[in-house]
CSV table of C-alpha atoms (C1' of nucleotides) in Angstrom, one decimal:
chain,number,residue,atom,x,y,z
Z,1,MET,CA,-66.0,-2.2,-0.3
Z,2,GLN,CA,-67.9,-2.0,3.0
Z,3,ILE,CA,-70.6,0.1,1.2
Z,4,TYR,CA,-70.6,-2.4,-1.7
Z,5,ASP,CA,-71.0,-5.4,0.7
Z,6,GLN,CA,-73.8,-3.7,2.6
Z,7,ILE,CA,-75.8,-2.9,-0.5
Z,8,VAL,CA,-75.3,-6.4,-1.9
Z,9,GLU,CA,-76.4,-7.8,1.4
Z,10,ALA,CA,-79.4,-5.5,1.5
Z,11,ILE,CA,-80.4,-6.7,-2.0
Z,12,ALA,CA,-79.9,-10.3,-1.1
Z,13,SER,CA,-82.0,-10.0,2.1
Z,14,GLY,CA,-84.8,-8.3,0.3
Z,15,LYS,CA,-84.4,-5.0,2.2
Z,16,LEU,CA,-83.7,-3.4,-1.2
Z,17,GLU,CA,-86.1,-4.8,-3.8
Z,18,GLU,CA,-85.6,-4.8,-7.5
Z,19,GLY,CA,-86.6,-1.4,-8.9
Z,20,THR,CA,-85.8,0.5,-5.8
Z,21,THR,CA,-84.0,3.8,-6.4
Z,22,LEU,CA,-81.0,4.3,-4.2
Z,23,PRO,CA,-80.3,7.6,-2.5
Z,24,SER,CA,-78.0,9.8,-4.6
Z,25,ALA,CA,-74.3,9.3,-4.0
Z,26,ARG,CA,-74.0,12.8,-2.5
Z,27,ARG,CA,-77.0,12.3,-0.2
Z,28,LEU,CA,-75.8,8.9,1.1
Z,29,ALA,CA,-72.3,10.3,1.6
Z,30,VAL,CA,-73.7,13.0,3.9
Z,31,ASP,CA,-75.9,10.5,5.7
Z,32,LEU,CA,-73.0,8.1,6.3
Z,33,GLY,CA,-70.6,10.9,7.1
Z,34,ILE,CA,-68.2,9.8,4.3
Z,35,ASN,CA,-67.0,11.3,1.1
Z,36,PHE,CA,-69.1,11.6,-2.0
Z,37,HIS,CA,-66.4,9.9,-4.2
Z,38,THR,CA,-66.3,6.8,-1.9
Z,39,VAL,CA,-70.0,6.3,-2.4
Z,40,ASN,CA,-69.8,7.1,-6.0
Z,41,LYS,CA,-67.1,4.5,-6.5
Z,42,ALA,CA,-69.2,1.8,-4.7
Z,43,TYR,CA,-72.2,2.6,-6.8
Z,44,ASN,CA,-70.2,2.4,-10.0
Z,45,LEU,CA,-68.7,-0.9,-9.0
Z,46,LEU,CA,-72.2,-2.3,-8.2
Z,47,ARG,CA,-73.3,-1.1,-11.7
Z,48,GLU,CA,-70.3,-2.7,-13.4
Z,49,ARG,CA,-71.1,-6.0,-11.7
Z,50,GLY,CA,-74.7,-5.7,-12.7
Z,51,PHE,CA,-76.4,-5.1,-9.3
Z,52,LEU,CA,-77.5,-1.6,-10.2
Z,53,ILE,CA,-78.5,0.2,-13.4
Z,54,MET,CA,-78.9,3.9,-14.1
Z,55,ASN,CA,-82.3,5.2,-15.0
Z,56,ARG,CA,-83.2,8.1,-17.2
Z,57,LYS,CA,-82.9,10.5,-14.3
Z,58,LYS,CA,-79.3,9.3,-13.7
Z,59,MET,CA,-80.3,7.7,-10.4
Z,60,PHE,CA,-79.1,4.2,-9.5
Z,61,VAL,CA,-81.7,1.5,-9.4
Z,62,VAL,CA,-81.6,-2.0,-8.1
Z,63,GLN,CA,-81.6,-4.7,-10.8
Z,64,LYS,CA,-81.5,-8.5,-10.6
Z,65,SER,CA,-79.8,-10.1,-13.5
Z,66,LYS,CA,-77.8,-13.3,-13.4
Z,67,ASP,CA,-75.2,-13.2,-16.2
Z,68,GLU,CA,-72.8,-15.8,-17.5
Z,69,LYS,CA,-69.7,-13.8,-16.5
Z,70,PHE,CA,-70.9,-13.6,-12.9
Z,71,ILE,CA,-71.6,-17.3,-12.7
Z,72,GLU,CA,-68.2,-18.1,-14.3
Z,73,ASN,CA,-66.5,-15.9,-11.7
Z,74,LEU,CA,-68.5,-17.4,-8.9
Z,75,LYS,CA,-67.4,-20.9,-9.9
Z,76,ASN,CA,-63.7,-19.8,-10.0
Z,77,LEU,CA,-63.9,-18.2,-6.6
Z,78,GLU,CA,-65.7,-21.2,-5.1
Z,79,GLU,CA,-63.2,-23.5,-6.6
Z,80,LYS,CA,-60.4,-21.6,-4.8
Z,81,LEU,CA,-62.3,-21.6,-1.5
Z,82,ILE,CA,-63.2,-25.3,-1.7
Z,83,ASN,CA,-59.6,-26.1,-2.7
Z,84,GLU,CA,-58.4,-24.5,0.5
Z,85,ALA,CA,-61.0,-26.4,2.5
Z,86,ILE,CA,-59.9,-29.7,1.0
Z,87,ALA,CA,-56.3,-28.9,1.5
Z,88,LYS,CA,-57.1,-28.3,5.1
Z,89,GLY,CA,-58.3,-31.9,5.3
Z,90,MET,CA,-62.0,-31.2,5.4
Z,91,SER,CA,-64.2,-33.9,4.0
Z,92,GLU,CA,-66.7,-33.4,1.2
Z,93,ASN,CA,-69.6,-33.8,3.6
Z,94,GLU,CA,-68.1,-31.3,6.1
Z,95,ILE,CA,-67.8,-28.7,3.4
Z,96,LEU,CA,-71.2,-29.3,2.0
Z,97,SER,CA,-72.7,-29.0,5.4
Z,98,ILE,CA,-71.0,-25.6,5.9
Z,99,LEU,CA,-72.1,-24.4,2.5
Z,100,LYS,CA,-75.7,-25.5,3.2
Z,101,ASN,CA,-75.7,-23.7,6.5
Z,102,VAL,CA,-74.4,-20.5,5.0
Z,103,LEU,CA,-77.0,-20.8,2.2
Z,104,LYS,CA,-79.8,-21.4,4.7
Z,105,LYS,CA,-78.8,-18.5,6.9
Z,106,THR,CA,-78.5,-16.1,4.0
Z,107,LYS,CA,-81.7,-17.3,2.5
Z,108,LYS,CA,-83.5,-16.9,5.8
Z,109,GLY,CA,-82.7,-13.3,5.9
Z,110,ASP,CA,-84.2,-13.2,2.5
Z,111,SER,CA,-87.7,-13.9,3.7
Z,112,LEU,CA,-87.6,-11.2,6.4
I,1,MET,CA,-50.8,-15.5,-5.0
I,2,GLN,CA,-50.3,-17.7,-8.0
I,3,ILE,CA,-47.7,-19.7,-6.1
I,4,TYR,CA,-50.0,-19.8,-3.1
I,5,ASP,CA,-52.9,-21.0,-5.2
I,6,GLN,CA,-50.9,-23.7,-7.0
I,7,ILE,CA,-49.6,-25.1,-3.8
I,8,VAL,CA,-53.1,-25.1,-2.2
I,9,GLU,CA,-54.4,-26.8,-5.3
I,10,ALA,CA,-51.6,-29.4,-5.2
I,11,ILE,CA,-52.3,-30.2,-1.6
I,12,ALA,CA,-56.1,-30.5,-2.2
I,13,SER,CA,-55.5,-32.7,-5.2
I,14,GLY,CA,-53.2,-35.0,-3.3
I,15,LYS,CA,-50.1,-34.2,-5.4
I,16,LEU,CA,-48.6,-32.9,-2.2
I,17,GLU,CA,-49.3,-35.2,0.6
I,18,GLU,CA,-49.2,-34.4,4.3
I,19,GLY,CA,-45.7,-34.5,5.6
I,20,THR,CA,-44.1,-33.7,2.3
I,21,THR,CA,-41.1,-31.3,2.6
I,22,LEU,CA,-41.3,-28.5,0.0
I,23,PRO,CA,-38.2,-27.3,-1.9
I,24,SER,CA,-36.5,-24.4,-0.3
I,25,ALA,CA,-37.7,-20.9,-1.2
I,26,ARG,CA,-34.4,-20.2,-2.9
I,27,ARG,CA,-34.5,-23.4,-4.8
I,28,LEU,CA,-38.1,-23.0,-6.0
I,29,ALA,CA,-37.4,-19.4,-6.9
I,30,VAL,CA,-34.6,-20.4,-9.2
I,31,ASP,CA,-36.7,-23.2,-10.7
I,32,LEU,CA,-39.5,-20.8,-11.4
I,33,GLY,CA,-37.3,-18.0,-12.5
I,34,ILE,CA,-38.8,-15.6,-10.0
I,35,ASN,CA,-37.6,-13.6,-7.0
I,36,PHE,CA,-36.7,-15.4,-3.8
I,37,HIS,CA,-38.8,-13.0,-1.7
I,38,THR,CA,-41.9,-13.8,-3.7
I,39,VAL,CA,-41.6,-17.5,-3.0
I,40,ASN,CA,-40.7,-16.8,0.6
I,41,LYS,CA,-43.8,-14.6,1.0
I,42,ALA,CA,-46.0,-17.3,-0.5
I,43,TYR,CA,-44.6,-19.9,1.9
I,44,ASN,CA,-45.1,-17.7,4.9
I,45,LEU,CA,-48.6,-16.9,3.9
I,46,LEU,CA,-49.3,-20.6,3.6
I,47,ARG,CA,-47.8,-21.1,7.0
I,48,GLU,CA,-49.9,-18.3,8.6
I,49,ARG,CA,-53.0,-19.9,7.2
I,50,GLY,CA,-52.0,-23.3,8.5
I,51,PHE,CA,-51.2,-25.2,5.3
I,52,LEU,CA,-47.5,-25.5,6.0
I,53,ILE,CA,-45.4,-25.8,9.2
I,54,MET,CA,-41.7,-25.2,9.6
I,55,ASN,CA,-39.7,-28.2,10.8
I,56,ARG,CA,-36.4,-28.3,12.8
I,57,LYS,CA,-34.4,-27.8,9.7
I,58,LYS,CA,-36.4,-24.6,8.9
I,59,MET,CA,-37.9,-26.4,5.9
I,60,PHE,CA,-41.6,-26.0,5.1
I,61,VAL,CA,-43.7,-29.1,5.4
I,62,VAL,CA,-47.2,-29.8,4.3
I,63,GLN,CA,-49.7,-30.0,7.2
I,64,LYS,CA,-53.5,-30.7,7.2
I,65,SER,CA,-55.1,-29.0,10.1
I,66,LYS,CA,-58.6,-27.6,10.1
I,67,ASP,CA,-58.7,-24.8,12.6
I,68,GLU,CA,-61.6,-22.6,13.9
I,69,LYS,CA,-60.2,-19.4,12.4
I,70,PHE,CA,-60.1,-20.9,8.9
I,71,ILE,CA,-63.6,-22.2,9.1
I,72,GLU,CA,-64.9,-18.9,10.4
I,73,ASN,CA,-63.1,-17.1,7.6
I,74,LEU,CA,-64.5,-19.6,5.1
I,75,LYS,CA,-68.0,-19.0,6.3
I,76,ASN,CA,-67.6,-15.2,5.9
I,77,LEU,CA,-66.2,-15.5,2.4
I,78,GLU,CA,-68.9,-17.9,1.4
I,79,GLU,CA,-71.5,-15.7,2.9
I,80,LYS,CA,-70.3,-12.8,0.7
I,81,LEU,CA,-70.3,-14.9,-2.4
I,82,ILE,CA,-73.7,-16.4,-1.7
I,83,ASN,CA,-75.1,-13.0,-0.9
I,84,GLU,CA,-74.0,-11.8,-4.4
I,85,ALA,CA,-75.5,-14.8,-6.0
I,86,ILE,CA,-78.9,-14.3,-4.3
I,87,ALA,CA,-78.7,-10.5,-5.0
I,88,LYS,CA,-78.3,-11.5,-8.6
I,89,GLY,CA,-81.6,-13.3,-8.4
I,90,MET,CA,-80.3,-16.9,-8.3
I,91,SER,CA,-82.5,-19.4,-6.5
I,92,GLU,CA,-81.3,-21.5,-3.6
I,93,ASN,CA,-81.3,-24.6,-5.7
I,94,GLU,CA,-79.4,-23.0,-8.5
I,95,ILE,CA,-76.7,-22.0,-6.1
I,96,LEU,CA,-76.5,-25.3,-4.4
I,97,SER,CA,-76.3,-27.0,-7.7
I,98,ILE,CA,-73.3,-24.9,-8.7
I,99,LEU,CA,-71.6,-25.5,-5.3
I,100,LYS,CA,-72.1,-29.2,-5.6
I,101,ASN,CA,-70.6,-29.3,-9.1
I,102,VAL,CA,-67.6,-27.3,-8.0
I,103,LEU,CA,-67.2,-29.6,-5.0
I,104,LYS,CA,-67.5,-32.7,-7.1
I,105,LYS,CA,-65.0,-31.4,-9.7
I,106,THR,CA,-62.5,-30.4,-7.1
I,107,LYS,CA,-63.0,-33.7,-5.2
I,108,LYS,CA,-62.5,-35.7,-8.4
I,109,GLY,CA,-59.1,-34.1,-8.9
I,110,ASP,CA,-58.4,-35.3,-5.4
I,111,SER,CA,-58.4,-38.9,-6.3
I,112,LEU,CA,-56.0,-38.5,-9.2
L,1,MET,CA,-59.8,9.2,-22.2
L,2,GLN,CA,-57.2,11.2,-24.1
L,3,ILE,CA,-54.4,9.3,-22.2
L,4,TYR,CA,-56.2,6.0,-22.8
L,5,ASP,CA,-56.5,6.7,-26.6
L,6,GLN,CA,-52.9,7.8,-26.9
L,7,ILE,CA,-51.6,4.6,-25.2
L,8,VAL,CA,-53.9,2.4,-27.3
L,9,GLU,CA,-52.6,4.2,-30.4
L,10,ALA,CA,-49.0,3.8,-29.3
L,11,ILE,CA,-49.5,0.1,-28.8
L,12,ALA,CA,-51.3,-0.3,-32.1
L,13,SER,CA,-48.6,1.6,-33.9
L,14,GLY,CA,-45.8,-0.4,-32.3
L,15,LYS,CA,-44.3,2.5,-30.4
L,16,LEU,CA,-45.1,0.5,-27.3
L,17,GLU,CA,-44.2,-3.1,-27.8
L,18,GLU,CA,-45.7,-6.0,-25.8
L,19,GLY,CA,-43.8,-6.4,-22.5
L,20,THR,CA,-42.9,-2.7,-22.3
L,21,THR,CA,-43.2,-1.3,-18.8
L,22,LEU,CA,-45.0,2.0,-18.7
L,23,PRO,CA,-43.8,4.9,-16.6
L,24,SER,CA,-45.4,4.9,-13.1
L,25,ALA,CA,-48.7,6.8,-12.9
L,26,ARG,CA,-47.1,9.4,-10.6
L,27,ARG,CA,-44.2,9.8,-13.0
L,28,LEU,CA,-46.2,10.1,-16.1
L,29,ALA,CA,-48.6,12.6,-14.3
L,30,VAL,CA,-45.6,14.8,-13.5
L,31,ASP,CA,-44.3,14.6,-17.1
L,32,LEU,CA,-47.6,15.4,-18.6
L,33,GLY,CA,-48.4,18.1,-16.0
L,34,ILE,CA,-51.6,16.4,-15.0
L,35,ASN,CA,-52.9,14.8,-11.8
L,36,PHE,CA,-51.8,11.4,-10.6
L,37,HIS,CA,-55.4,10.2,-10.3
L,38,THR,CA,-56.1,10.9,-13.9
L,39,VAL,CA,-53.3,8.8,-15.1
L,40,ASN,CA,-54.1,6.1,-12.6
L,41,LYS,CA,-57.6,6.0,-13.9
L,42,ALA,CA,-56.5,5.6,-17.5
L,43,TYR,CA,-54.1,2.9,-16.6
L,44,ASN,CA,-56.7,1.0,-14.7
L,45,LEU,CA,-59.2,1.3,-17.5
L,46,LEU,CA,-56.5,0.0,-19.9
L,47,ARG,CA,-56.0,-2.9,-17.6
L,48,GLU,CA,-59.7,-3.7,-17.3
L,49,ARG,CA,-59.9,-3.8,-21.0
L,50,GLY,CA,-56.9,-6.1,-21.3
L,51,PHE,CA,-54.3,-3.8,-22.8
L,52,LEU,CA,-52.1,-3.7,-19.7
L,53,ILE,CA,-51.3,-6.1,-17.0
L,54,MET,CA,-49.6,-5.5,-13.6
L,55,ASN,CA,-46.3,-7.2,-13.0
L,56,ARG,CA,-44.9,-8.4,-9.7
L,57,LYS,CA,-43.4,-5.0,-9.1
L,58,LYS,CA,-46.8,-3.4,-9.5
L,59,MET,CA,-45.8,-1.7,-12.7
L,60,PHE,CA,-48.1,-1.7,-15.7
L,61,VAL,CA,-46.9,-3.6,-18.7
L,62,VAL,CA,-48.2,-3.8,-22.2
L,63,GLN,CA,-50.0,-7.0,-23.1
L,64,LYS,CA,-51.6,-8.1,-26.3
L,65,SER,CA,-54.5,-10.5,-25.7
L,66,LYS,CA,-57.5,-10.7,-27.9
L,67,ASP,CA,-60.4,-12.0,-25.8
L,68,GLU,CA,-64.0,-13.0,-26.8
L,69,LYS,CA,-65.5,-10.1,-24.9
L,70,PHE,CA,-63.6,-7.6,-26.8
L,71,ILE,CA,-64.5,-9.1,-30.1
L,72,GLU,CA,-68.1,-9.2,-29.2
L,73,ASN,CA,-68.0,-5.6,-28.2
L,74,LEU,CA,-66.2,-4.6,-31.3
L,75,LYS,CA,-68.9,-6.3,-33.4
L,76,ASN,CA,-71.6,-4.4,-31.6
L,77,LEU,CA,-70.0,-1.0,-32.0
L,78,GLU,CA,-69.2,-1.7,-35.6
L,79,GLU,CA,-72.8,-2.7,-36.2
L,80,LYS,CA,-74.0,0.7,-34.8
L,81,LEU,CA,-71.5,2.6,-36.9
L,82,ILE,CA,-72.3,0.8,-40.1
L,83,ASN,CA,-76.0,1.1,-39.4
L,84,GLU,CA,-75.5,4.8,-39.3
L,85,ALA,CA,-73.5,4.8,-42.5
L,86,ILE,CA,-76.2,2.8,-44.3
L,87,ALA,CA,-78.9,5.0,-42.9
L,88,LYS,CA,-77.0,7.9,-44.4
L,89,GLY,CA,-77.4,6.3,-47.8
L,90,MET,CA,-73.9,5.0,-48.2
L,91,SER,CA,-73.4,2.0,-50.3
L,92,GLU,CA,-71.7,-1.2,-49.2
L,93,ASN,CA,-68.8,-0.5,-51.4
L,94,GLU,CA,-68.4,3.0,-50.1
L,95,ILE,CA,-68.3,1.9,-46.5
L,96,LEU,CA,-66.0,-1.0,-47.2
L,97,SER,CA,-63.7,1.4,-49.0
L,98,ILE,CA,-63.5,3.7,-46.0
L,99,LEU,CA,-63.0,0.9,-43.7
L,100,LYS,CA,-60.1,-0.4,-45.8
L,101,ASN,CA,-58.5,3.0,-45.9
L,102,VAL,CA,-58.7,3.4,-42.2
L,103,LEU,CA,-57.3,-0.1,-41.7
L,104,LYS,CA,-54.4,0.6,-44.1
L,105,LYS,CA,-53.6,3.9,-42.6
L,106,THR,CA,-53.6,2.5,-39.1
L,107,LYS,CA,-51.7,-0.6,-40.2
L,108,LYS,CA,-49.1,1.6,-41.9
L,109,GLY,CA,-48.3,3.3,-38.7
L,110,ASP,CA,-47.8,-0.2,-37.3
L,111,SER,CA,-44.7,-0.8,-39.4
L,112,LEU,CA,-43.0,2.4,-38.4
B,1,MET,CA,-79.9,6.7,-27.2
B,2,GLN,CA,-82.0,3.5,-27.4
B,3,ILE,CA,-84.6,5.4,-29.4
B,4,TYR,CA,-81.9,7.0,-31.5
B,5,ASP,CA,-80.3,3.6,-32.2
B,6,GLN,CA,-83.6,2.0,-33.1
B,7,ILE,CA,-84.6,4.7,-35.5
B,8,VAL,CA,-81.2,4.6,-37.2
B,9,GLU,CA,-81.5,0.8,-37.4
B,10,ALA,CA,-85.0,1.2,-38.9
B,11,ILE,CA,-83.7,3.6,-41.5
B,12,ALA,CA,-80.7,1.4,-42.4
B,13,SER,CA,-82.9,-1.7,-42.7
B,14,GLY,CA,-85.4,0.0,-44.9
B,15,LYS,CA,-88.2,-0.2,-42.5
B,16,LEU,CA,-88.3,3.6,-42.5
B,17,GLU,CA,-87.9,4.9,-46.1
B,18,GLU,CA,-86.6,8.3,-47.1
B,19,GLY,CA,-89.4,10.8,-46.9
B,20,THR,CA,-91.4,9.0,-44.3
B,21,THR,CA,-92.9,11.3,-41.6
B,22,LEU,CA,-92.3,10.1,-38.1
B,23,PRO,CA,-95.0,10.2,-35.4
B,24,SER,CA,-94.9,13.3,-33.4
B,25,ALA,CA,-92.6,13.3,-30.3
B,26,ARG,CA,-95.6,13.5,-28.0
B,27,ARG,CA,-97.4,10.7,-29.8
B,28,LEU,CA,-94.4,8.3,-29.8
B,29,ALA,CA,-93.7,9.2,-26.2
B,30,VAL,CA,-97.2,8.1,-25.2
B,31,ASP,CA,-96.9,4.9,-27.3
B,32,LEU,CA,-93.6,4.0,-25.7
B,33,GLY,CA,-94.7,5.0,-22.3
B,34,ILE,CA,-91.7,7.4,-21.8
B,35,ASN,CA,-91.3,11.1,-21.3
B,36,PHE,CA,-91.9,13.5,-24.2
B,37,HIS,CA,-88.6,15.2,-23.7
B,38,THR,CA,-86.7,12.0,-24.1
B,39,VAL,CA,-88.2,11.4,-27.5
B,40,ASN,CA,-87.8,15.0,-28.5
B,41,LYS,CA,-84.2,14.8,-27.6
B,42,ALA,CA,-83.6,11.7,-29.7
B,43,TYR,CA,-85.4,13.4,-32.6
B,44,ASN,CA,-83.3,16.5,-32.3
B,45,LEU,CA,-80.1,14.5,-32.1
B,46,LEU,CA,-81.1,12.6,-35.2
B,47,ARG,CA,-81.8,15.9,-37.0
B,48,GLU,CA,-78.4,17.3,-35.8
B,49,ARG,CA,-76.7,14.3,-37.3
B,50,GLY,CA,-78.6,14.6,-40.5
B,51,PHE,CA,-80.9,11.6,-40.3
B,52,LEU,CA,-84.0,13.6,-40.0
B,53,ILE,CA,-85.2,17.0,-41.3
B,54,MET,CA,-88.1,19.1,-40.1
B,55,ASN,CA,-90.8,19.9,-42.7
B,56,ARG,CA,-93.1,22.9,-42.9
B,57,LYS,CA,-95.5,21.3,-40.5
B,58,LYS,CA,-92.7,20.9,-38.0
B,59,MET,CA,-92.9,17.1,-38.3
B,60,PHE,CA,-89.7,15.1,-38.6
B,61,VAL,CA,-89.0,13.4,-41.9
B,62,VAL,CA,-86.5,10.7,-42.8
B,63,GLN,CA,-83.7,12.0,-45.0
B,64,LYS,CA,-80.6,10.2,-46.5
B,65,SER,CA,-77.8,12.6,-46.9
B,66,LYS,CA,-74.1,11.7,-46.6
B,67,ASP,CA,-72.2,14.8,-45.5
B,68,GLU,CA,-68.5,15.4,-45.1
B,69,LYS,CA,-68.8,15.9,-41.3
B,70,PHE,CA,-70.4,12.5,-40.9
B,71,ILE,CA,-67.8,10.7,-42.9
B,72,GLU,CA,-65.0,12.5,-41.0
B,73,ASN,CA,-66.5,11.5,-37.8
B,74,LEU,CA,-67.0,7.9,-39.0
B,75,LYS,CA,-63.4,7.7,-39.9
B,76,ASN,CA,-62.3,9.0,-36.5
B,77,LEU,CA,-64.4,6.5,-34.6
B,78,GLU,CA,-63.4,3.6,-36.9
B,79,GLU,CA,-59.8,4.6,-36.4
B,80,LYS,CA,-60.2,4.4,-32.6
B,81,LEU,CA,-61.9,1.0,-32.9
B,82,ILE,CA,-59.4,-0.4,-35.3
B,83,ASN,CA,-56.5,0.9,-33.2
B,84,GLU,CA,-57.9,-1.1,-30.3
B,85,ALA,CA,-58.2,-4.2,-32.3
B,86,ILE,CA,-54.6,-3.9,-33.6
B,87,ALA,CA,-53.4,-3.1,-30.1
B,88,LYS,CA,-55.1,-6.3,-29.0
B,89,GLY,CA,-52.9,-8.2,-31.4
B,90,MET,CA,-55.5,-8.8,-34.1
B,91,SER,CA,-54.2,-9.1,-37.7
B,92,GLU,CA,-55.4,-7.0,-40.6
B,93,ASN,CA,-57.1,-9.9,-42.1
B,94,GLU,CA,-58.9,-10.9,-38.9
B,95,ILE,CA,-60.2,-7.3,-38.5
B,96,LEU,CA,-61.2,-7.1,-42.2
B,97,SER,CA,-63.1,-10.3,-41.9
B,98,ILE,CA,-65.1,-9.1,-38.9
B,99,LEU,CA,-65.8,-5.8,-40.6
B,100,LYS,CA,-67.1,-7.6,-43.7
B,101,ASN,CA,-69.2,-10.0,-41.7
B,102,VAL,CA,-70.9,-7.1,-39.8
B,103,LEU,CA,-71.4,-5.2,-43.1
B,104,LYS,CA,-72.9,-8.3,-44.7
B,105,LYS,CA,-75.2,-8.9,-41.7
B,106,THR,CA,-76.3,-5.3,-41.6
B,107,LYS,CA,-76.8,-5.2,-45.3
B,108,LYS,CA,-78.8,-8.4,-45.3
B,109,GLY,CA,-81.3,-6.8,-42.9
B,110,ASP,CA,-81.5,-4.0,-45.5
B,111,SER,CA,-83.2,-6.1,-48.1
B,112,LEU,CA,-85.8,-7.4,-45.7
V,1,DG,C1',-80.7,18.5,-8.4
V,2,DT,C1',-77.9,14.3,-10.6
V,3,DG,C1',-73.5,11.7,-11.8
V,4,DG,C1',-68.8,12.4,-14.1
V,5,DT,C1',-64.3,14.3,-14.0
V,6,DC,C1',-60.1,16.6,-12.7
V,7,DT,C1',-57.3,18.4,-9.3
V,8,DA,C1',-55.0,17.9,-4.8
V,9,DG,C1',-53.1,16.0,-0.7
V,10,DA,C1',-52.7,12.4,2.6
V,11,DC,C1',-52.0,7.7,4.3
V,12,DC,C1',-51.8,2.8,3.5
V,13,DA,C1',-49.6,-1.9,2.3
V,14,DC,C1',-46.5,-3.9,-0.6
V,15,DC,C1',-41.8,-4.8,-2.5
Y,1,DG,C1',-40.3,3.6,-4.8
Y,2,DT,C1',-45.2,1.5,-6.4
Y,3,DG,C1',-50.4,1.5,-6.9
Y,4,DG,C1',-54.8,1.8,-3.9
Y,5,DT,C1',-57.9,4.4,-1.2
Y,6,DC,C1',-60.2,8.2,1.2
Y,7,DT,C1',-61.0,12.8,1.7
Y,8,DA,C1',-61.9,17.4,-0.3
Y,9,DG,C1',-63.4,20.9,-3.5
Y,10,DA,C1',-64.3,22.5,-7.9
Y,11,DC,C1',-66.5,22.5,-12.5
Y,12,DC,C1',-69.1,20.2,-16.2
Y,13,DA,C1',-73.2,18.5,-18.8
Y,14,DC,C1',-77.6,16.8,-18.3
Y,15,DA,C1',-82.5,17.0,-17.1
DNA sequence: GTGGTCTAGACCACC
DNA sequence: GTGGTCTAGACCACA
């Protein structure tokens, strides 16, 4: 999941642009000093969730595709998080303020 | 986690007000037809995360306390979610719109 | 995939009823003389596709749930298969006859 | 496989009639902007499965021939699909209805 | 070379 | 005990 998160973050921040071919699972594994299977699993999860796609050469390539399933899932997770925040006694404005800050911060990395 | 979520949702929606004493773990377990330990675990997780507090009679009571740790955690989780959304190619406005909708929907349940 | 297919077939034929708890992955692996990970992978794929669900004891249990995604996928795969049959010059009636036979055969196993 | 599927679909829909000579693999590769080997492979797979035959000029020609092997294979694949549908709890009528719809839809494209 | 799969053994958290 | 994960090594088909 750490690899997964880092790759998602790299895509979001623009460090990995759409169409970029990732290093092979074996290669990245060696570079990171971890096992091939671990990288492979992360790559496959990213593919399942639509962040990567495999090209004709069987390499993984960055892809940006917003699908219905993802948005539905996003809403559910957000609902849980926001429920917790409200249950903690936070006001609507407080929550919105935090959300906007996170969004701005993440978006700022985007333009780098 | 289902019990956990339901209780959080009940607190957020106002069905469970601050100060309310929850049924004992054994009692709720019987009512729901599940194992005592499962309920107990949910209660303890809710206490760890600051949604409940144990009173002198060792009963669990609803508490609304926004702490630093929770907010920090909330930010981290939101960052991951929003990173995924941006990595999917969603625009800042799209994301904010979804967040506002979820917030409004959740908040509406609040007034019920 | 062999394990996957066999379990699907066992559910379809009624040998495995809804609610049945499957043997643990480790146990089944020993019984079949194969590796734990192989069974585990099959179980997880079956869960992802909605044929199994994990209960509170972390055991895999048979579940029958027809979801939209499955039906959509079924239609796509059938379309490909039927396209091939038509491209082979088979008539609509021929194809329908084969489909009915397969359905009857599979369904017959159901009542055993 | 995309090329494969598209050609099968074209034959099924009548856009490619029996006896039609396909463009050479090199030619089609250039037109589609993909590698020659990829087209060649698709053509060869189509020949292996009996959708194409090579003429004296080594060009691929559309052929409609229903062979035993194909029908056997079709039955096996259908059995797997239908097993999944039944394992999902779908009734015989539900499945048959879907099959007929797909068949009708595919057949309709035929007359275009 | 690539990813995919199977085997194998170890450790973890959970119940 | 359970599944989940990481490591490791081997072999496969594909290109």
